[in-house]
XYZ file of C-alpha atoms in Angstrom:
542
model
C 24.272 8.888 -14.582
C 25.511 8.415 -10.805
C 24.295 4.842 -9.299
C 22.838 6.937 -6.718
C 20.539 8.391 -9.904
C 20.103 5.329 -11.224
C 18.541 4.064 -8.244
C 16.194 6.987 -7.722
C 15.023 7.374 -11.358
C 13.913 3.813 -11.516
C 12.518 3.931 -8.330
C 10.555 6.786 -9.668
C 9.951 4.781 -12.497
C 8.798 1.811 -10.221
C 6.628 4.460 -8.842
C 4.901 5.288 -11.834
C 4.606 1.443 -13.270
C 2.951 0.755 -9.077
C 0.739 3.816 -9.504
C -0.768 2.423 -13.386
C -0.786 -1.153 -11.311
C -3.037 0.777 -8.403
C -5.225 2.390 -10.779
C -6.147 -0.341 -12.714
C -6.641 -2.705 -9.356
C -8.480 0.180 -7.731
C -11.211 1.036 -10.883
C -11.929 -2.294 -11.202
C -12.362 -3.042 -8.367
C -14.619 0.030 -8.132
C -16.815 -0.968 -11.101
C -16.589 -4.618 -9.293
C -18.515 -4.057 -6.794
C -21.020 -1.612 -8.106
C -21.822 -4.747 -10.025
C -21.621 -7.496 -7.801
C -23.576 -5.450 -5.671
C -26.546 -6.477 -7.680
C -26.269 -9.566 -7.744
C -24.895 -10.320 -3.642
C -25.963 -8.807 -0.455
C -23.972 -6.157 1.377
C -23.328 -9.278 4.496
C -21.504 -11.484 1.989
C -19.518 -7.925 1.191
C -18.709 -8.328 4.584
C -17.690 -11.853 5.231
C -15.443 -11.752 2.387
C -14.041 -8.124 1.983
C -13.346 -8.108 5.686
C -13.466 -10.982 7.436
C -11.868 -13.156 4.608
C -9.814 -10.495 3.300
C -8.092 -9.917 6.499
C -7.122 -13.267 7.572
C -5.263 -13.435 3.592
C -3.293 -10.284 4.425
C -2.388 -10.888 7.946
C -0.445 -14.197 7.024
C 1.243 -12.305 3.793
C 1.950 -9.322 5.898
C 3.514 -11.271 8.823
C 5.324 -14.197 7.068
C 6.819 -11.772 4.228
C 6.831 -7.900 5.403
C 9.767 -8.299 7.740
C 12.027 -10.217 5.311
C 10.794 -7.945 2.116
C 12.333 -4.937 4.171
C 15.422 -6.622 5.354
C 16.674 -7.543 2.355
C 16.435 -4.719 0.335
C 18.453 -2.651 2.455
C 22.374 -2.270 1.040
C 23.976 -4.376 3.899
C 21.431 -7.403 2.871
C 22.528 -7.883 -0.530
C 26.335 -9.123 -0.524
C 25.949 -12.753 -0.349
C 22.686 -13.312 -2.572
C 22.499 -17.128 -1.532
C 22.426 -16.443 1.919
C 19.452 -14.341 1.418
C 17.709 -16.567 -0.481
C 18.023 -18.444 2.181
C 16.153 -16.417 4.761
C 13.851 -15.060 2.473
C 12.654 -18.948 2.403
C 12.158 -18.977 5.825
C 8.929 -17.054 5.186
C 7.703 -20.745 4.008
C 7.245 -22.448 7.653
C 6.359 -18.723 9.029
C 3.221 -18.503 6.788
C 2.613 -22.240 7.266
C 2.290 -21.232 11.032
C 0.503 -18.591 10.630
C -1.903 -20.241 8.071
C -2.991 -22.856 10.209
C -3.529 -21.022 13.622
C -5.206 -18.153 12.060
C -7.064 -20.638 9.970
C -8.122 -22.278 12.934
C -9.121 -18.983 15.073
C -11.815 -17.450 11.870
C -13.423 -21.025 12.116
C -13.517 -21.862 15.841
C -12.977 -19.182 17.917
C -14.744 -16.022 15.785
C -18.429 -14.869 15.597
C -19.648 -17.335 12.629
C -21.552 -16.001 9.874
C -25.864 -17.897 9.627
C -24.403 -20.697 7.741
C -28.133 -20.586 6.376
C -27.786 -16.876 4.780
C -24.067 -17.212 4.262
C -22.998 -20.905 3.250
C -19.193 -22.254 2.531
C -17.703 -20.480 5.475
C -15.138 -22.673 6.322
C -14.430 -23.542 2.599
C -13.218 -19.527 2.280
C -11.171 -19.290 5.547
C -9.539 -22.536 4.105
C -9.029 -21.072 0.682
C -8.194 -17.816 1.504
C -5.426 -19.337 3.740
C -4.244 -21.801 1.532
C -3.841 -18.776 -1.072
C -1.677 -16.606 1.079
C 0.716 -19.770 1.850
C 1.145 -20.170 -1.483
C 1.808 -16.929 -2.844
C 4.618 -16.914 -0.262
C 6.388 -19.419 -2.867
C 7.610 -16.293 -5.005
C 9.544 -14.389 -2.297
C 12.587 -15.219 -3.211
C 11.659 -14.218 -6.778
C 10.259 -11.349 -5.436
C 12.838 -9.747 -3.886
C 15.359 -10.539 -6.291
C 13.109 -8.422 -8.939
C 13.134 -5.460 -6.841
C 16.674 -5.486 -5.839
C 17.382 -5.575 -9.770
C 15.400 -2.981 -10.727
C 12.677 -4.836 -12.705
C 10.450 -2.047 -12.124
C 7.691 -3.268 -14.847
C 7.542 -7.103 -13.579
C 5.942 -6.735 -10.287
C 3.226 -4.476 -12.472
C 2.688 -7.046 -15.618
C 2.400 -10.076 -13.392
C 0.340 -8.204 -10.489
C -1.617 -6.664 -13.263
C -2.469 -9.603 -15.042
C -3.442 -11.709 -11.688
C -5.806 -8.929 -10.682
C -7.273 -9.160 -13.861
C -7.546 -13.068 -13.816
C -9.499 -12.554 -9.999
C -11.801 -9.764 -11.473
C -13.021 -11.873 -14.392
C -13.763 -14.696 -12.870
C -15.471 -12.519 -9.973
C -17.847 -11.254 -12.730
C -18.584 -14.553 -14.507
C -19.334 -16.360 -11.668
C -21.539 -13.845 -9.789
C -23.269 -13.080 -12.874
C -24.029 -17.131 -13.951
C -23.752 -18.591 -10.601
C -24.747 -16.021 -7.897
C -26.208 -18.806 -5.853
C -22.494 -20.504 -5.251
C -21.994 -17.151 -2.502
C -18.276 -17.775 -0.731
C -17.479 -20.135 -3.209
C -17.491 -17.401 -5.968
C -14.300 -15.969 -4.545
C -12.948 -18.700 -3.512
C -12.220 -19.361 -7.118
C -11.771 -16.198 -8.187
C -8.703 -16.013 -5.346
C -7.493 -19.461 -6.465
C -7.145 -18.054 -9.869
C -4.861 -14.946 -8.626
C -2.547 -17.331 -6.539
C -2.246 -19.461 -9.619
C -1.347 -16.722 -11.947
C 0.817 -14.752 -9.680
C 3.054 -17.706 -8.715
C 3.073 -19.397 -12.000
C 3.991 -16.048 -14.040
C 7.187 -15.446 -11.592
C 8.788 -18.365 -11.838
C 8.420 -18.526 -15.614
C 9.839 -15.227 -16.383
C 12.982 -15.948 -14.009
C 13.500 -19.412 -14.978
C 13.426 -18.447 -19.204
C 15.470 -15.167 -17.415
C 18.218 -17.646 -16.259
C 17.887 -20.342 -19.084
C 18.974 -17.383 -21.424
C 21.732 -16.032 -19.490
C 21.002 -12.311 -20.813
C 22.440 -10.776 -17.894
C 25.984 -12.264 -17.086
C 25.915 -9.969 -13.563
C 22.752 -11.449 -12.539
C 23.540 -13.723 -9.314
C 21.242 -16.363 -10.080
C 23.381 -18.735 -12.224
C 21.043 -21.571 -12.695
C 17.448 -22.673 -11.652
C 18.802 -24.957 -8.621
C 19.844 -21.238 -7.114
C 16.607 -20.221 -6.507
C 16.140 -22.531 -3.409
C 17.777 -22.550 -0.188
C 21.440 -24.434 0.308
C 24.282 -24.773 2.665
C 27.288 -22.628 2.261
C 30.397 -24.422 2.973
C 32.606 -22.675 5.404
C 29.658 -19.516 5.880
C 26.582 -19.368 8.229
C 23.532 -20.307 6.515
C 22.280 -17.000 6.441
C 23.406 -13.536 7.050
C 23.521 -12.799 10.739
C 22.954 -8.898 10.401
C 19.751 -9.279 8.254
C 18.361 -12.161 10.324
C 18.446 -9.723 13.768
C 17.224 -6.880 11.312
C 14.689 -9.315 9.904
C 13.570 -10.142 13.528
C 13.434 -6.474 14.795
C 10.865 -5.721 10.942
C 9.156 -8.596 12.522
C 8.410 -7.469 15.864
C 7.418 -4.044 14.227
C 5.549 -5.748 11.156
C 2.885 -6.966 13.613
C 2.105 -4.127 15.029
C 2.276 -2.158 12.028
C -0.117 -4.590 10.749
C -2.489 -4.074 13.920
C -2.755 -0.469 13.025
C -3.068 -0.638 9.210
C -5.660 -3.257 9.497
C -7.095 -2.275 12.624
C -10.252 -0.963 12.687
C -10.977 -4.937 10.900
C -9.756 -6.653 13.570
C -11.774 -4.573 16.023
C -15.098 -5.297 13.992
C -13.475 -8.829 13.599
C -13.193 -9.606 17.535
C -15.135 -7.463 19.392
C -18.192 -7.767 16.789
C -18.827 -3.588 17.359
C -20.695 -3.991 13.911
C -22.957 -6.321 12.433
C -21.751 -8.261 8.651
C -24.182 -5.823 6.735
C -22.997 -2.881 8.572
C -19.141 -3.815 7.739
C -19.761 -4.476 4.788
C -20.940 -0.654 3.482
C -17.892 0.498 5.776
C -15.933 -1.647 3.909
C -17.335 -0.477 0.627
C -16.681 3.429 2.087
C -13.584 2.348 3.271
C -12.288 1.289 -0.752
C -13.355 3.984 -2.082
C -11.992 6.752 0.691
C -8.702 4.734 0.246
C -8.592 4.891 -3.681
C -5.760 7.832 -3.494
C -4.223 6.340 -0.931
C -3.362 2.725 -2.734
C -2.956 3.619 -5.921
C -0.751 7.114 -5.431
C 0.498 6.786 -1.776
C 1.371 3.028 -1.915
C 3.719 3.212 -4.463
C 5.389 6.301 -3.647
C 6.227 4.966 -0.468
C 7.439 1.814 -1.309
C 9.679 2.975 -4.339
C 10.791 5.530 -1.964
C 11.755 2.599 0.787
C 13.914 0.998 -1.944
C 15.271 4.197 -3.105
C 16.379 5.128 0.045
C 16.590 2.202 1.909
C 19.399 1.763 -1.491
C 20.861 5.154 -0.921
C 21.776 6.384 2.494
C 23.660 4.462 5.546
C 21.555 2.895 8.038
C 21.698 4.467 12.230
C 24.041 7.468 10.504
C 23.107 10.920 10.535
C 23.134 13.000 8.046
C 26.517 15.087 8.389
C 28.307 11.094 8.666
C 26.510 10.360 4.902
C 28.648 10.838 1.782
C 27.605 13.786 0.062
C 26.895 13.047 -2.735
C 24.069 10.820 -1.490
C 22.323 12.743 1.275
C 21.872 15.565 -1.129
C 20.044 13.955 -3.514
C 17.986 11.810 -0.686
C 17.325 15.358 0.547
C 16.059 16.621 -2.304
C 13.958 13.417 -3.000
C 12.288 13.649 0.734
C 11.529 17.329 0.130
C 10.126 17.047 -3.171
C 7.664 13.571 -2.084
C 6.792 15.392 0.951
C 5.607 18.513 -1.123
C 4.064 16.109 -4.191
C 1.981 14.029 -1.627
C 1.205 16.956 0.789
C -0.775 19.005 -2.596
C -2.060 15.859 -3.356
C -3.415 15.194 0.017
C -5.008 18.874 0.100
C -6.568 18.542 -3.159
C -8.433 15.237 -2.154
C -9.935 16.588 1.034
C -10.801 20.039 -0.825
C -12.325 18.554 -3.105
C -13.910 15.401 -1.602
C -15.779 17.168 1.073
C -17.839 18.590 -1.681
C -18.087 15.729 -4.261
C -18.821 12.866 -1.631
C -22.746 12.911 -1.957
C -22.472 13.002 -5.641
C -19.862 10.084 -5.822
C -21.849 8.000 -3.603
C -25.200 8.496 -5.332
C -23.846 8.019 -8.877
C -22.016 4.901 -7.630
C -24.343 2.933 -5.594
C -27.554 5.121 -5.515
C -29.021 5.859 -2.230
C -27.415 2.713 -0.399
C -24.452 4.395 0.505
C -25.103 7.974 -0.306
C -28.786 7.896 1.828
C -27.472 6.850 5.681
C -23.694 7.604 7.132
C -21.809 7.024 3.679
C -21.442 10.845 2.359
C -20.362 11.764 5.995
C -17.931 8.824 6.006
C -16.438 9.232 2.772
C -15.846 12.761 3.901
C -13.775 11.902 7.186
C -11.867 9.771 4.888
C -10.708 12.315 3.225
C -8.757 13.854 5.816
C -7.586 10.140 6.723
C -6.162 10.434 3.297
C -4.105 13.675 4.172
C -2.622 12.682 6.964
C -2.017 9.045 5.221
C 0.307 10.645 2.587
C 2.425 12.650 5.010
C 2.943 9.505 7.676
C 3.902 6.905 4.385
C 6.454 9.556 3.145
C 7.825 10.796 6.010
C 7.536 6.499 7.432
C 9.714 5.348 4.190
C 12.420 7.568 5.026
C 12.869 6.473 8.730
C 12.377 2.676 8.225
C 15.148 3.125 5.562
C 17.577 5.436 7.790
C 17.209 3.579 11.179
C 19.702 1.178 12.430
C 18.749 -2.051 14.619
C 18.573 -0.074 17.894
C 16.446 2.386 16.462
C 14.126 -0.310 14.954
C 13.673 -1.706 18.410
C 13.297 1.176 19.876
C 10.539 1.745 17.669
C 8.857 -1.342 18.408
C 7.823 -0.399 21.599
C 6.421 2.452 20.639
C 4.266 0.890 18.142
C 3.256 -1.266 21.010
C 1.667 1.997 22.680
C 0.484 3.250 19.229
C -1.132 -0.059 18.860
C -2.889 -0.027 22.153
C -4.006 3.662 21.943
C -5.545 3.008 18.382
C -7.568 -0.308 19.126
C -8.961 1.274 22.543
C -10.086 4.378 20.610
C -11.504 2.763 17.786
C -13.863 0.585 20.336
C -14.667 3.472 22.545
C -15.615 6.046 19.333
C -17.136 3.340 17.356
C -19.104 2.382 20.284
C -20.239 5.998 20.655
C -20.666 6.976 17.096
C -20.402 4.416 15.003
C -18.547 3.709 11.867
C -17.540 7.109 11.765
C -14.849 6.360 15.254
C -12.908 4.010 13.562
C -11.721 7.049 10.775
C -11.514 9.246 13.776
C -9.379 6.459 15.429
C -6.795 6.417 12.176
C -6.767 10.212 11.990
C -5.435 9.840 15.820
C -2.996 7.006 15.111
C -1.750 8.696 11.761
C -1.007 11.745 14.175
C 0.992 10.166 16.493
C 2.754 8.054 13.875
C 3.766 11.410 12.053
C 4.318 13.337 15.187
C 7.347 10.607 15.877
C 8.964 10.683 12.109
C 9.199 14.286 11.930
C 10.805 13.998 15.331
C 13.603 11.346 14.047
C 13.619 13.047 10.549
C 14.335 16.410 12.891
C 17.422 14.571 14.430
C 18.610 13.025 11.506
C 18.822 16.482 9.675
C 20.080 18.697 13.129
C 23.622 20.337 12.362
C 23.370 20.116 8.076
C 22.170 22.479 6.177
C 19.415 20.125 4.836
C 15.857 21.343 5.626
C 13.445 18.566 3.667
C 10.702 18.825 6.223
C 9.915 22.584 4.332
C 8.642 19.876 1.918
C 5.157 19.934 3.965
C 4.045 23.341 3.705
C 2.941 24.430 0.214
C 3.008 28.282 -1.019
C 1.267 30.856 0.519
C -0.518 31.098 -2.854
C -1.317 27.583 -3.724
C -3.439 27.861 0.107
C -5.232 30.599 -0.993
C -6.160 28.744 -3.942
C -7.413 25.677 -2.256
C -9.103 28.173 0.445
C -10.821 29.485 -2.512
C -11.758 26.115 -4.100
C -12.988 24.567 -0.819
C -15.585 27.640 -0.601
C -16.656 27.708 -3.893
C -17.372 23.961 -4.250
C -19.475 23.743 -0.733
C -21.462 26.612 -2.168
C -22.180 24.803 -5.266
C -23.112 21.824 -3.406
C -25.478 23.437 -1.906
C -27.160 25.448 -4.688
C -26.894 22.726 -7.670
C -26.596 19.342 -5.702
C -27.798 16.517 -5.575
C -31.592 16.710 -6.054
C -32.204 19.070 -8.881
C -31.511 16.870 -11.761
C -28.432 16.174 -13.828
C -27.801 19.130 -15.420
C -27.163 20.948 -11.968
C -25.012 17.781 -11.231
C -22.780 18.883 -14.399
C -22.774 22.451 -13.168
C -21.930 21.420 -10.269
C -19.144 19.133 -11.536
C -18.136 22.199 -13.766
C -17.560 24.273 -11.299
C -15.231 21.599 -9.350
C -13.587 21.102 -12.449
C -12.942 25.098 -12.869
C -11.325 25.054 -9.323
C -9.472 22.229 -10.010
C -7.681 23.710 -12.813
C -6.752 26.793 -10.906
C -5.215 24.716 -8.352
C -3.206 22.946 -10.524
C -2.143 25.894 -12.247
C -1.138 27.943 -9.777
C 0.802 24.927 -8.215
C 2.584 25.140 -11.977
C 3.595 28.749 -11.079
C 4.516 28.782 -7.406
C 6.164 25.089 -6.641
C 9.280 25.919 -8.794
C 11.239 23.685 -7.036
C 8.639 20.961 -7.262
C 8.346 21.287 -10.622
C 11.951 21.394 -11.613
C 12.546 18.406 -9.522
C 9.807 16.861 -11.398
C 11.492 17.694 -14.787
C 14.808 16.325 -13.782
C 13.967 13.490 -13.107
C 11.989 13.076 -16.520
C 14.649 14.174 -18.375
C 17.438 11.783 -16.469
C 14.884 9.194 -17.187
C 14.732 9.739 -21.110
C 18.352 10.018 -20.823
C 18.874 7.177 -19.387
C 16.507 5.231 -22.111
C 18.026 7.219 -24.947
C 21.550 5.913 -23.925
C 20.143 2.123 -23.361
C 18.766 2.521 -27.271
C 22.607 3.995 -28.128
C 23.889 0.770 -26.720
């Protein structure tokens, strides 16, 4: 196999171990909260899952995202100790970040009754404290991905999710009266395990020498130290790192953003966010546990795989044909998957919400929600595919060119989502995203356009699926509102199962006729299985 397939079958494979990580996160966290729910009120749901939650992944996604994507790129990876060495820089960068942050959720924001919601400023400290620490692995992180350890991220994630979730559940169930302090804990026990877990599988990895080309020669190489005679670290990643950064904060603004606008501007009250948020999980199931992945393993693939600030008729062949071929076939898989969600959830919304919470969420806004989200969902697989590739294929100009036009994006979002959530509610901040996501997709296709103009590469045919396969989901879409409406959702459960029945029917034909028409989907698909049991039939010959 080429080192070009190499690189894309385990990032496939990375994308599959990600997408078993999401789903097990994702369901139980689902089954998390239709339990907790019991036991907490829906304005703790809020404090935590969005006020909480967002100060934790602001500091991780501005102290690490910028570095992460830096050095992963080819032109990062020569000299591994002088990446080490910035990737440790994220240490006083999440310190910063920590304690300001830290200091705006506990003196400057909107404070939760401290007689209704207690421990406060113990979970801003906590929550903090967590993020800082987890930024102790980086180093470990990135050298993982950069080696291809496509299962570690998923055991160790995997098993630190787990650790959160049953503590979550023991503690709410014995000791629902502790509120914040609950998670708190339960966070305390993720950091713990996450950062614990790393080091001890690279320092027994490195202790047992079983890969002599691995560039970490002993444990003192893990930390930062001079290089005699070199800079400390490499001058081209640190600009790239700082032009990531610039466009890692904004990025952040608009992935995060309708929080921050019920965070500041208070445009919803804690009990309020707190079913949005709820909605909000469970609207973005597809999009973290399938979308996620498949963007990031496509990042690494071709962030790994084609020249940065080159077009494609300067790329060696070899490469930008199968890059090609990759974009096409992700922007076809995550396109049909997309469609099928928002066919399919439009009609199954009510029924999801009712079985899941009862008529908390399915009784006010939730079922309309949920069904918004759906079409959030579309539009989020076709911006994180087509996003992947041009974060990979820009050079430094073009990253700072894009800065300031995430600037505007930025701007345009938050003003929307105050002006439509004003107006209509929860419902303006998914209308807000849907208008973001357009903008942000409108530019890629634009740069993916240029990238392409003068080969005789077309992957952008990857977002328009089969005459046939429309008709199909045309079809479905129709039949499934009808049954809505004739067996659901007050008849009794054995309408619900015909009703479900029927979906399921549709489903199948959609699938099937996907099977018959996407031939070069589907053989795509194959190759890469079989390249994949190749390539572990040839590791067993060894």
């Amino acid at each position: 196999m080429t080192s070009s397939g190499k690189v894309l079958a385990s990032a496939a494979r990375s994308a599959s171990y990600n997408m078993v990580l999401q789903v097990m996160f994702r369901m139980i966290t689902f089954l998390l909260n239709a339990f907790i729910l019991r036991y907490i009120s829906k304005e703790m749901i809020g404090v935590v899952n969005v006020r909480l939650t967002l100060l934790y992944s602001t500091v991780l996604f501005v102290a690490r995202e910028a570095f992460r994507r830096a050095c992963l790129s080819v032109d990062s990876k020569g000299q591994w100790t002088q990446t080490i060495n910035l990737i440790w820089c994220t240490i006083p960068l999440g310190f910063f970040c920590s304690t300001v942050l830290g200091f705006i959720w506990m003196f400057v924001l909107e404070r939760p009754d401290d007689a209704l919601l207690p421990h406060y400023d113990t979970g801003v400290l906590v929550f903090g404290l967590s993020a800082f620490l987890e930024l102790l692995v980086e180093p470990l992180w990135v050298l993982g991905q950069a080696m291809l350890f496509v299962r570690l991220k998923v055991i160790i994630e995997g098993a630190a999710i787990a650790g959160r979730c049953i503590m979550t559940v023991i503690l709410v169930h014995k000791f629902p009266d502790l509120g914040i302090i609950v998670f708190c804990i339960a966070q305390l026990v993720f950091t713990f395990i996450y950062v614990s877990f790393y080091y001890i599988f690279f320092i027994r990895y490195i202790i047992l020498r079983k890969d002599e080309d691995f560039p970490l020669k002993s444990i003192r190489d893990i930390f930062p130290r001079s290089i005699p005679g070199q800079y400390w670290a490499d001058i081209y990643s640190s600009r790239l790192v700082w032009s990531f950064f610039k466009q890692g904060f904004l990025k952040q603004i608009l992935t995060e953003g309708e929080r921050y606008v019920m965070t500041i501007f208070d445009v919803l009250n804690f009990g309020d966010q707190g079913i949005y948020d709820i909605i909000n999980n469970l609207g973005s199931l597809a999009a973290r546990f399938i979308f996620l992945p498949i963007e990031e393993s496509g990042y690494l693939f071709f962030a790994q795989t084609i020249r940065r600030g080159e077009v494609a008729k300067k790329q060696p062949e070899e490469s930008i044909d199968l890059a090609s071929k990759a974009l096409e076939a992700l922007l076809k898989c995550v396109v049909l998957i997309g469609i099928t969600i928002l066919v399919f959830g439009y009609a199954y919304s009510f029924l999801l919400l009712d079985l899941y919470a009862g008529t908390l969420l399915s009784s006010g806004t939730g079922p309309l929600l949920l069904r918004c989200y759906c079409m959030y969902v579309l539009l989020i697989a076709i911006n994180g595919t087509t996003e992947c590739f041009v974060f990979a294929a820009m050079g430094k100009q073009e990253v700072d060119s894009y800065n300031r036009k995430m600037l505007v994006f930025s701007i345009a979002f938050l003003t929307s989502s105050y002006f439509l959530t004003k107006s209509i509610g929860s419902v303006g901040f998914i209308l807000a995203n849907c208008l973001n996501m357009l903008a942000r997709i409108i530019h890629s296709l634009y740069f993916i356009n240029n990238f392409y103009k003068g080969s005789s590469y077309s992957p952008l045919s990857g977002l328009v699926p089969k005459l046939p396969v429309l008709l199909v989901y045309l079809f479905a879409g129709v039949t499934t509102i009808f049954s809505e409406v004739t067996f659901c959702c007050d008849r009794g459960i054995y309408f619900r199962l015909i009703h479900i029945f029927i979906g399921g029917l549709c489903l199948l034909a959609v699938l099937v006729t996907i099977f018959l028409t996407e031939k070069k989907l589907i053989s795509f698909i194959l190759d890469q299985w079989n390249e994949k049991r190749k390539d572990k039939q040839d590791k067993k010959d060894l």
